[in-house]
Coordinates of C-alpha atoms in Angstrom, one line a residue:
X339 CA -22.9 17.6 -15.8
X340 CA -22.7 13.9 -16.3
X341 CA -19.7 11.1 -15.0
X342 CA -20.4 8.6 -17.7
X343 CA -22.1 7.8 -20.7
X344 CA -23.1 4.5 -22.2
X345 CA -20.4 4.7 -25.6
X346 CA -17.0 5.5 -26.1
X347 CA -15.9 8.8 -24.6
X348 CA -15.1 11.4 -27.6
X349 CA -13.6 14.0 -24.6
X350 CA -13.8 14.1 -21.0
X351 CA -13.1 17.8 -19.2
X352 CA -12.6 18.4 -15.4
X353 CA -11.4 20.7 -13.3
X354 CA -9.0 18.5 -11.9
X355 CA -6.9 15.9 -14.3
X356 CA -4.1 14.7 -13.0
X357 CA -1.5 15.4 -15.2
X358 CA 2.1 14.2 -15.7
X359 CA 3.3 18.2 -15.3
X360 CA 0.8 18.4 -12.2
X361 CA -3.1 18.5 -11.6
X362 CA -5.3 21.2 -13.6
X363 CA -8.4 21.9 -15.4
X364 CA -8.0 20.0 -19.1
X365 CA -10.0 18.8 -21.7
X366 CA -8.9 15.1 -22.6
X367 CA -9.7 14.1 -26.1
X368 CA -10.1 10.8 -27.1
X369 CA -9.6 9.0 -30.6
X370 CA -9.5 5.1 -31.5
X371 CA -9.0 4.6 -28.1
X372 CA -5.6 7.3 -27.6
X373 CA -5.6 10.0 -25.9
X374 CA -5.6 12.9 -28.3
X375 CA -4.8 15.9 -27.4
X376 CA -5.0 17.7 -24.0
X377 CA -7.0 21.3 -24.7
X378 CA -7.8 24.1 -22.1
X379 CA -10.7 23.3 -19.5
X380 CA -13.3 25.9 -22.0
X381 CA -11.7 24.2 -25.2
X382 CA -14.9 23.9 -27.8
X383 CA -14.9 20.0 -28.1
X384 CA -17.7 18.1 -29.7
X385 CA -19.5 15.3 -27.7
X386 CA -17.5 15.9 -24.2
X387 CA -18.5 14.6 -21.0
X388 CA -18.2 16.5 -18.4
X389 CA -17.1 15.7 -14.5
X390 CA -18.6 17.3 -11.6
X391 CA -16.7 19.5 -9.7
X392 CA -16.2 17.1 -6.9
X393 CA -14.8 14.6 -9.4
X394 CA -10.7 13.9 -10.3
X395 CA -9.7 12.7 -13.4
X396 CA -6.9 10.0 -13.0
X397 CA -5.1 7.7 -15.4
X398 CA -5.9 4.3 -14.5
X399 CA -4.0 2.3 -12.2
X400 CA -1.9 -0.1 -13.1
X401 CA -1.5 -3.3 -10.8
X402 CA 1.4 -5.1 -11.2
X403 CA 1.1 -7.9 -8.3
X404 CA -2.0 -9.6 -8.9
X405 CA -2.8 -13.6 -8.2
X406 CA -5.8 -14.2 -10.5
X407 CA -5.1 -18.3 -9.8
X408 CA -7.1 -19.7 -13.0
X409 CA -6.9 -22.4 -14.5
X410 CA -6.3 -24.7 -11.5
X411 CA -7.6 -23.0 -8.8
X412 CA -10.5 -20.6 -10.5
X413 CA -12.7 -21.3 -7.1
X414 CA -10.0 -19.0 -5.6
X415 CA -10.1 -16.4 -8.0
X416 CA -10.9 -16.2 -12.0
X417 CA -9.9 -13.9 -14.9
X418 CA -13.4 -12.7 -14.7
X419 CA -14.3 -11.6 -11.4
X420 CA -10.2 -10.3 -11.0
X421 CA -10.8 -8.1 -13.5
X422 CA -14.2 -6.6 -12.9
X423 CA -12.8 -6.0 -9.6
X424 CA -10.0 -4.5 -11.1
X425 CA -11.7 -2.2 -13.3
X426 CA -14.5 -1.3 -10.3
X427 CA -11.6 0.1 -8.2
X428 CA -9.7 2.0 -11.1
X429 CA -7.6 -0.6 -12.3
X430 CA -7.1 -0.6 -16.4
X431 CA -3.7 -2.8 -16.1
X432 CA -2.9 -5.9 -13.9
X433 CA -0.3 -8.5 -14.3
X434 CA -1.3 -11.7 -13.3
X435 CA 1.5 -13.7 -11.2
X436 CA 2.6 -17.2 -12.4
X437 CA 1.4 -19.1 -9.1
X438 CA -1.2 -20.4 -7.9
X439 CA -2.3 -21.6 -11.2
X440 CA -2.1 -24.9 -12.2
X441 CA -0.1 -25.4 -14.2
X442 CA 2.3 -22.2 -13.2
X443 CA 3.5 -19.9 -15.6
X444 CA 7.0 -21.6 -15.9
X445 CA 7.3 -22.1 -19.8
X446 CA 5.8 -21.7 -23.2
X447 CA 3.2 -24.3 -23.0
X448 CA 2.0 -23.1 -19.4
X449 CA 1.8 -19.4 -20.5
X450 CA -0.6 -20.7 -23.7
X451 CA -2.9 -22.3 -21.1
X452 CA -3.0 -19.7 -19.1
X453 CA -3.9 -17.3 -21.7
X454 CA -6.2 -19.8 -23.4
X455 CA -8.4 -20.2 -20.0
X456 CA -8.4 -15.7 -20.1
X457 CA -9.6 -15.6 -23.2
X458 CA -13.0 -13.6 -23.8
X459 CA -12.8 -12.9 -20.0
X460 CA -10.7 -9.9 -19.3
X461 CA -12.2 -6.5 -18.3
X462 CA -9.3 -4.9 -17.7
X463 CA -5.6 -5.4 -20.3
X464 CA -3.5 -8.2 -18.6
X465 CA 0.1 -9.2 -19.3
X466 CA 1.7 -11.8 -17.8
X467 CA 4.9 -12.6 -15.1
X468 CA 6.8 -15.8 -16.0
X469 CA 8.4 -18.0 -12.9
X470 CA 11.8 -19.0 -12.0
X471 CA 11.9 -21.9 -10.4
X472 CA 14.4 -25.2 -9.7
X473 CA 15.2 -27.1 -13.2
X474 CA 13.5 -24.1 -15.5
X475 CA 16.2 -22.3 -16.2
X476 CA 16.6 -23.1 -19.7
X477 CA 12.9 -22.7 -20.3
X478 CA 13.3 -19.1 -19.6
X479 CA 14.8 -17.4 -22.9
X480 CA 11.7 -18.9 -24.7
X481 CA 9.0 -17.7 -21.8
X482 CA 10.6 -14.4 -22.0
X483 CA 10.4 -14.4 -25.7
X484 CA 6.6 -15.4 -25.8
X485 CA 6.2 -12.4 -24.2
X486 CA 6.1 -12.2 -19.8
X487 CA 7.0 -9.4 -18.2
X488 CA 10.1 -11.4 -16.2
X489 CA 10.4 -13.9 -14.1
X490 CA 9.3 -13.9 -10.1
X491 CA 11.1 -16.3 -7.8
X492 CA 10.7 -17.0 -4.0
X493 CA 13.4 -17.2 -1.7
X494 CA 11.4 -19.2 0.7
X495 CA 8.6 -21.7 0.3
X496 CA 5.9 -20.3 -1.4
X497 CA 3.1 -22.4 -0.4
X498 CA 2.3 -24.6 -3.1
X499 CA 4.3 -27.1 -4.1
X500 CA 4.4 -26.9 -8.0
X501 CA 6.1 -23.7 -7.5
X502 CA 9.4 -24.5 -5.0
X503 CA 11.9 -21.6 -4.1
X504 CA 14.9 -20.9 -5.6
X505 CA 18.6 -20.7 -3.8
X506 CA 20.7 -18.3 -3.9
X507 CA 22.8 -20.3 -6.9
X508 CA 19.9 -20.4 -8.5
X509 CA 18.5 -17.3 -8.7
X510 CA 21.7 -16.1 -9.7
X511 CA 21.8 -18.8 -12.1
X512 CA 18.7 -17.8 -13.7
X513 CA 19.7 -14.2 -14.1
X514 CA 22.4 -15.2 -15.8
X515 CA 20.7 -17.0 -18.1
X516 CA 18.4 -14.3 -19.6
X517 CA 18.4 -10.1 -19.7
X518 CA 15.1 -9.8 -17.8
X519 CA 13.5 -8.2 -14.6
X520 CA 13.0 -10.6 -12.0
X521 CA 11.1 -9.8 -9.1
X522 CA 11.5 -11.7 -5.8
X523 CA 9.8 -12.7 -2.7
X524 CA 12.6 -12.3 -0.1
X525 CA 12.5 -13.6 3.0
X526 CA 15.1 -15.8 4.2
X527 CA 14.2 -19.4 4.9
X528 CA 16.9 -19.7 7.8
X529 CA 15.5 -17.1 9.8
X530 CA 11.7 -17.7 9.3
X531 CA 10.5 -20.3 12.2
X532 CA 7.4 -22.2 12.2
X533 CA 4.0 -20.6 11.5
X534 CA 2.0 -19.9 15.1
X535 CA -1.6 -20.3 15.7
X536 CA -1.9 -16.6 17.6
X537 CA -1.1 -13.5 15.4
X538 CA 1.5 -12.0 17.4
X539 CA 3.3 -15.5 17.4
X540 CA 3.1 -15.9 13.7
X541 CA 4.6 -12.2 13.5
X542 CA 7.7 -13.2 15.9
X543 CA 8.3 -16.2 13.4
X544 CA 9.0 -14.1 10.5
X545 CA 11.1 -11.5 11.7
X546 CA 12.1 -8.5 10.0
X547 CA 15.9 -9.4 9.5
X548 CA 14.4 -12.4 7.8
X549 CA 13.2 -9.4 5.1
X550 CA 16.8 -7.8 5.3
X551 CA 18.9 -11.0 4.7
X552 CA 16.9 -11.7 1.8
X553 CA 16.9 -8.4 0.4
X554 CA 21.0 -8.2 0.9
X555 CA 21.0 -11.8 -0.8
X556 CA 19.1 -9.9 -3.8
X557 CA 21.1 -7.3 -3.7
X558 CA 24.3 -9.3 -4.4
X559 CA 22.7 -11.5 -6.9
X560 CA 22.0 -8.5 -8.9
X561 CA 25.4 -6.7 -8.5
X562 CA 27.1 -9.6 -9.5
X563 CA 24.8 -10.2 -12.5
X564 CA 24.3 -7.0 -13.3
X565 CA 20.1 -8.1 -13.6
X566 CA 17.6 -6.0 -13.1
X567 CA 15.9 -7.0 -9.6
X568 CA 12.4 -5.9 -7.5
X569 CA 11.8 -6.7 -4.4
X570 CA 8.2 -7.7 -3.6
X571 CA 5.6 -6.6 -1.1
X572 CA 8.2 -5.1 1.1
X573 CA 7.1 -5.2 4.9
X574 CA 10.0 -4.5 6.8
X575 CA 12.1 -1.3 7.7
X576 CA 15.3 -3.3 8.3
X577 CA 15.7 -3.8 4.5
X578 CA 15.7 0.1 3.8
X579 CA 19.1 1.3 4.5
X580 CA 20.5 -2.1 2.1
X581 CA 18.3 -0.6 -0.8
X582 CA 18.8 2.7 -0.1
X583 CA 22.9 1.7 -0.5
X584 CA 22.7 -0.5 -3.3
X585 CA 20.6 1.9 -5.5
X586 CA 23.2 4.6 -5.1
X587 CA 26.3 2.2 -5.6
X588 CA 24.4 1.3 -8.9
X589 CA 23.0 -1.7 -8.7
X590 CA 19.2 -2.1 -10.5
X591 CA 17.5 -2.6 -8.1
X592 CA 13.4 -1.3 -7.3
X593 CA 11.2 -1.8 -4.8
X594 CA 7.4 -2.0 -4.1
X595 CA 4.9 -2.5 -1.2
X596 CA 1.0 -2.6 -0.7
X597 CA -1.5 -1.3 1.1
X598 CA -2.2 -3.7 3.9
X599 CA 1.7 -3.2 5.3
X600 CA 0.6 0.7 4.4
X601 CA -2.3 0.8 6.2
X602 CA -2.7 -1.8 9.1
X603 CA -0.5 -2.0 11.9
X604 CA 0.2 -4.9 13.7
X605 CA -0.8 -3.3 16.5
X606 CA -4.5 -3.6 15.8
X607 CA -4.7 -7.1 14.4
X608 CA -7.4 -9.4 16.6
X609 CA -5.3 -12.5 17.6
X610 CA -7.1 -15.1 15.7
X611 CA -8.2 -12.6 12.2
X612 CA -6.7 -15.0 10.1
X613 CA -8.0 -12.6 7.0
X614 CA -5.1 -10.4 8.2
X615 CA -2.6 -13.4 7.3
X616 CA 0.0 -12.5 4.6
X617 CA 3.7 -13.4 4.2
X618 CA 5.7 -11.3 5.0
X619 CA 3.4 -10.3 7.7
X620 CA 1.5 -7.0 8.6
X621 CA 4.3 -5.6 10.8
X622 CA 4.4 -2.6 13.5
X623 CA 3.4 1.0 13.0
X624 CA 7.3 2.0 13.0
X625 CA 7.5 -0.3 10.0
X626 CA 4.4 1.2 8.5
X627 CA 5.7 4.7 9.0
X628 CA 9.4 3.9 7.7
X629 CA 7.5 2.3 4.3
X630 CA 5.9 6.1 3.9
X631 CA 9.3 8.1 4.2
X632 CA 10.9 5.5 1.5
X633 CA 8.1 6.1 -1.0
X634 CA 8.5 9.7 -0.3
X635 CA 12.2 9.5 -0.7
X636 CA 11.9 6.8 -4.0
X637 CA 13.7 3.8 -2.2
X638 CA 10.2 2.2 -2.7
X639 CA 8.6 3.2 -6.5
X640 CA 5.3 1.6 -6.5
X641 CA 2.3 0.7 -4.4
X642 CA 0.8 -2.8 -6.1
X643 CA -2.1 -4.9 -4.1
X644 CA -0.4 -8.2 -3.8
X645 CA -4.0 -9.3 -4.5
X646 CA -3.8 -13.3 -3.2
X647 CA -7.6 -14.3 -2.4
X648 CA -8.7 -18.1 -1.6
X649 CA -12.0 -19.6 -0.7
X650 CA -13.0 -18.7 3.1
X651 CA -12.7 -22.4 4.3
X652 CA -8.5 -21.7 3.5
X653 CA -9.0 -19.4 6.1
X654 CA -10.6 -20.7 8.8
X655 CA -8.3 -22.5 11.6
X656 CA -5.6 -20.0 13.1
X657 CA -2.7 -18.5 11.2
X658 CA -0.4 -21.4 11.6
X659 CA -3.0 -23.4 9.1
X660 CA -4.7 -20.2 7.3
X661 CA -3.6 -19.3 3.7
X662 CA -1.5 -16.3 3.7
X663 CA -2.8 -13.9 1.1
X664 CA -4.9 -10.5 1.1
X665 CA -7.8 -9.9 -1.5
X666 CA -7.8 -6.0 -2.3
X667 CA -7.5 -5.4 -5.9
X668 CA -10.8 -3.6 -5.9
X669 CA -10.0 -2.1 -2.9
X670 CA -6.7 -0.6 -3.1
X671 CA -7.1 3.3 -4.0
X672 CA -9.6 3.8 -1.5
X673 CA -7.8 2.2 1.2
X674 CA -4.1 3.8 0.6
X675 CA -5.6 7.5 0.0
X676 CA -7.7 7.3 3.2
X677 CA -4.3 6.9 4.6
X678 CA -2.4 9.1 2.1
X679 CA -4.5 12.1 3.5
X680 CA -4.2 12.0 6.9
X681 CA -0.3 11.6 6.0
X682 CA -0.7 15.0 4.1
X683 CA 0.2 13.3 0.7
X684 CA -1.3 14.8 -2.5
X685 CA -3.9 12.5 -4.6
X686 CA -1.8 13.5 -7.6
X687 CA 1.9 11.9 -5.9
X688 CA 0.0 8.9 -4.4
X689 CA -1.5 7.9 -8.2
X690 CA 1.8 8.5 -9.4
X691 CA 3.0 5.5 -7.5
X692 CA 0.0 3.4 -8.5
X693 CA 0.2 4.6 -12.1
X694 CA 2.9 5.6 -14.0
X695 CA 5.5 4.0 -11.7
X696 CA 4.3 0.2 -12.1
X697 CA 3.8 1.0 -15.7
X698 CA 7.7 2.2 -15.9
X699 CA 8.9 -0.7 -13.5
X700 CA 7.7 -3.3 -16.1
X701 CA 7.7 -0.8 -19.6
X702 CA 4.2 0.5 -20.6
X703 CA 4.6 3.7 -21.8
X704 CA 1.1 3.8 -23.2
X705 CA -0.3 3.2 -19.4
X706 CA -0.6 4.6 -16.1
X707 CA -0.6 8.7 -17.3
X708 CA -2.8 11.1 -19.1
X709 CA -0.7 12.1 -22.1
X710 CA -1.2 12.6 -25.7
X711 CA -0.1 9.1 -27.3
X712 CA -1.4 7.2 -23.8
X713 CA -3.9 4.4 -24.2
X714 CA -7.4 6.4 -22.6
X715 CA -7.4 4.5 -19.5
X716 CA -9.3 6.8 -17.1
X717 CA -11.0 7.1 -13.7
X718 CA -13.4 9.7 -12.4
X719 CA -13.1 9.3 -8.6
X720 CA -14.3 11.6 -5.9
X721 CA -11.8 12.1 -2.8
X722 CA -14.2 13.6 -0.6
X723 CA -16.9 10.8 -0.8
X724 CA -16.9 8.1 1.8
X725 CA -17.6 4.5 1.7
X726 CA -17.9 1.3 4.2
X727 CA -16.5 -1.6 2.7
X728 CA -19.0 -4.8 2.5
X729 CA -16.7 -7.9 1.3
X730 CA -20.1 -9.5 0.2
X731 CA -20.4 -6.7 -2.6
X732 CA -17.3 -6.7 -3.5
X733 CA -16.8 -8.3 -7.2
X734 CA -13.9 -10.4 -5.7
X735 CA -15.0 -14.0 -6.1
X736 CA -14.9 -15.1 -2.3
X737 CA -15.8 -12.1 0.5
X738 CA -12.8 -12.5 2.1
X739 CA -11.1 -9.0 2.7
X740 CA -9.3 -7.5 6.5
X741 CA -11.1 -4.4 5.0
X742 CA -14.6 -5.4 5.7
X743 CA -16.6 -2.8 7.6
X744 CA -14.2 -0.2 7.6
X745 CA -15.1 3.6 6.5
X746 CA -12.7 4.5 3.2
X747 CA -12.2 7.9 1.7
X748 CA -12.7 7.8 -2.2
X749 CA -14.7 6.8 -4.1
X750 CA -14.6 5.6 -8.2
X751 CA -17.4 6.3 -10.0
X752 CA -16.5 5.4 -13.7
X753 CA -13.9 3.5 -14.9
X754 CA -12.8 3.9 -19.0
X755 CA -10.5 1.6 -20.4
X756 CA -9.1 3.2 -24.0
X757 CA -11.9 5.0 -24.2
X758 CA -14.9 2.8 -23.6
X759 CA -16.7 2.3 -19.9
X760 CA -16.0 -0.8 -18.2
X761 CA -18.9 -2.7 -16.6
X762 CA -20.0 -4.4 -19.4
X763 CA -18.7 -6.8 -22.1
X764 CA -15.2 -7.6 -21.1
X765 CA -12.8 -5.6 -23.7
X766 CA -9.6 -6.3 -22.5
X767 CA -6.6 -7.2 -24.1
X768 CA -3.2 -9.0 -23.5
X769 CA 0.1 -7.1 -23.3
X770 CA 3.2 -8.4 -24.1
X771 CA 7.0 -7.9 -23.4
X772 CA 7.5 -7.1 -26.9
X773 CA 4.9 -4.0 -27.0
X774 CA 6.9 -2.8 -23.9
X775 CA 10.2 -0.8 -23.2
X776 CA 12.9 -2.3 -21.3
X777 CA 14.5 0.5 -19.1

């Protein structure tokens, strides 16, 4: 039995798919890119390839909360090397955040540079978040039109200074202004002191209620709106019980987190790592544990990478100088189901949430699930298979990565994105709001 061939896939059959209804042997038939139809393991298919037994068929992940920083900053990270890495750890989907490009996805014209400077580059599809930002308000009907996903804002500084924060007028203001998701970075700029050079310092500085005020400030925004809202990269447990209320009084409002506050603990962070650094910051196992039971629960829908690489020299110094980011878009299954298993969490319930939930969040129905009608974005990746994570072999474009040296369980051995093996020519293509469902 083969895991790849060098053309299109006419059918692929395993004894474990991971299906919408639940994992099983299938046959997955592929035509002009679809998915087909979904036949009995024996089914008599022409051309199929077929998996070893210690190989899972999953639907590609989707990553919703990706930084791929060109034009402007391309030394951080490009379209190119993004996306290969994307593809080499099972991602078919990202959507590239509107910082830190330069310019920043904040209108029409920005969003035609940035897809002008993709162009011919993309390995995996892309689509595109716009930004809300002070003075752009009545840029965003247009953006929104050209085709972004919605609009993130920060609450707090965001670290560059062609992308400033909104307040809470003005986020509010903006979701007035057009029926969009907008997805936040909330931490509250009051209650965040200044950045420390030791790790446990910098921790104490951005304290969890800074999280929870943020979140409630959200919260309101979007009850008073009526605007659908996502919370970013959520790190602390003191926001939980405010979402967990809010989503049962009604309010539309989702959340997501990411592997690194899934799988690190503050606990074990060296003082000085500074490739640990990330805002909010890695926080305490209790935290950590608290994330799992709201993912369980669906507080929390989605697991996204927050992928926010930088040349190493950005983080050298100590973390009151360091960038705060984390490069693990290639990285990401691996690392959450090495921690998903000892958590007793099925393979088929943790894809879910980096699947078919970031494809509902932002409305890909085509992405993120094996079903007839579904674009043929597919992974053979072997659970059982371990791996020790070299940054310098990584396809990111600077071997920066807290994950360096450590032993992972899973491993992906072919990507296919509708149909075709990634690894070579890049064959992605853009998505747009238009070709998506609003939910």
């Amino acid at each position: 039995m083969t895991t790849a061939q060098s053309g299109p896939l006419k059918a692929v059959r395993a004894k474990r798919v991971l299906l919408p209804e639940g994992e099983g042997p299938a046959t997955v038939v592929v035509r002009d890119g679809k998915i087909a139809a979904i036949l009995p393991y024996e089914a008599d298919v022409e051309g199929v390839t077929g998996l070893s037994d210690d190989l899972v068929l999953l639907p590609g992940l989707v990553d919703t909360h990706v930084h791929v920083n060109e034009p402007g900053r391309t030394q951080w990270e490009g379209f190119s090397t993004a996306t290969r890495a994307a593809a080499a750890g099972g991602v078919t989907t990202i959507v590239d955040m509107p910082l830190n490009s330069l310019p920043p996805t904040v209108d029409v014209a920005s969003l035609a540079v940035k897809k002008k400077a993709a162009e011919g580059q993309i390995h995996v599809d892309v689509g595109f978040w716009g930004g809300a930002i002070p003075g752009n308000a009545g840029d965003l009907a247009a953006l929104h039109e050209a085709g972004v996903f919605g609009f993130k804002s920060f609450l707090i500084d965001s670290g560059v200074p062609e992308f400033p924060p909104l307040d809470p007028a003005g986020l509010e203001e903006a979701m007035r202004t057009v029926d969009a998701l907008f997805i936040v970075h909330a931490e509250d700029p009051s209650l965040v002191g200044e950045s420390r050079p030791a790790f446990p310092d910098f921790v104490a500085s951005r304290p969890p209620e800074a999280e929870a005020a943020a979140v409630r400030t959200v919260i309101e925004a979007a009850r008073r709106t009526g605007a659908r809202a996502h919370i970013l990269h959520l790190a602390a447990a003191d926001a939980l019980p405010h979402l967990r209320a809010a989503q049962a009084d009604g309010v539309r409002i989702t959340a997501e987190s990411c592997p690194h506050y899934l799988t690190l603990r503050a606990e074990d962070v060296p003082a000085l790592a500074t490739e640990y650094k990330c805002c909010p910051p890695i926080r305490e196992g209790a935290h950590q544990d608290a994330l799992w039971e709201a993912l369980k629960e669906g507080v929390i829908t989605c697991v996204v990478s927050d992928h926010s690489p930088c040349t190493p020299d950005l983080k050298e110094g100590d973390f009151a100088t360091a960038w705060g980011g984390i490069a693990s878009v290639q990285l990401g299954l691996p690392v959450m189901w090495t921690q998903a298993a000892k958590r007793d969490i099925p393979l088929s319930t943790l894809v879910a949430w980096m699947s078919r939930a970031p494809a509902d969040l932002v409305g890909l129905p085509a992405k993120g699930r094996i079903a007839v009608g579904a674009d043929a974005d597919l992974v053979a990746f072997a659970p059982d298979e371990e791996f020790t994570v070299d940054a310098a072999r990584l396809f990111h474009r600077n071997p920066v990565t807290p994950y360096h040296g450590r032993t992972l369980r899973g491993v992906v051995h072919t990507t296919w994105l509708r149909g075709a093996p990634t690894g070579g020519e890049p064959a992605g293509r853009f998505l747009h709001r238009e070709e998506s469902v609003v939910h």
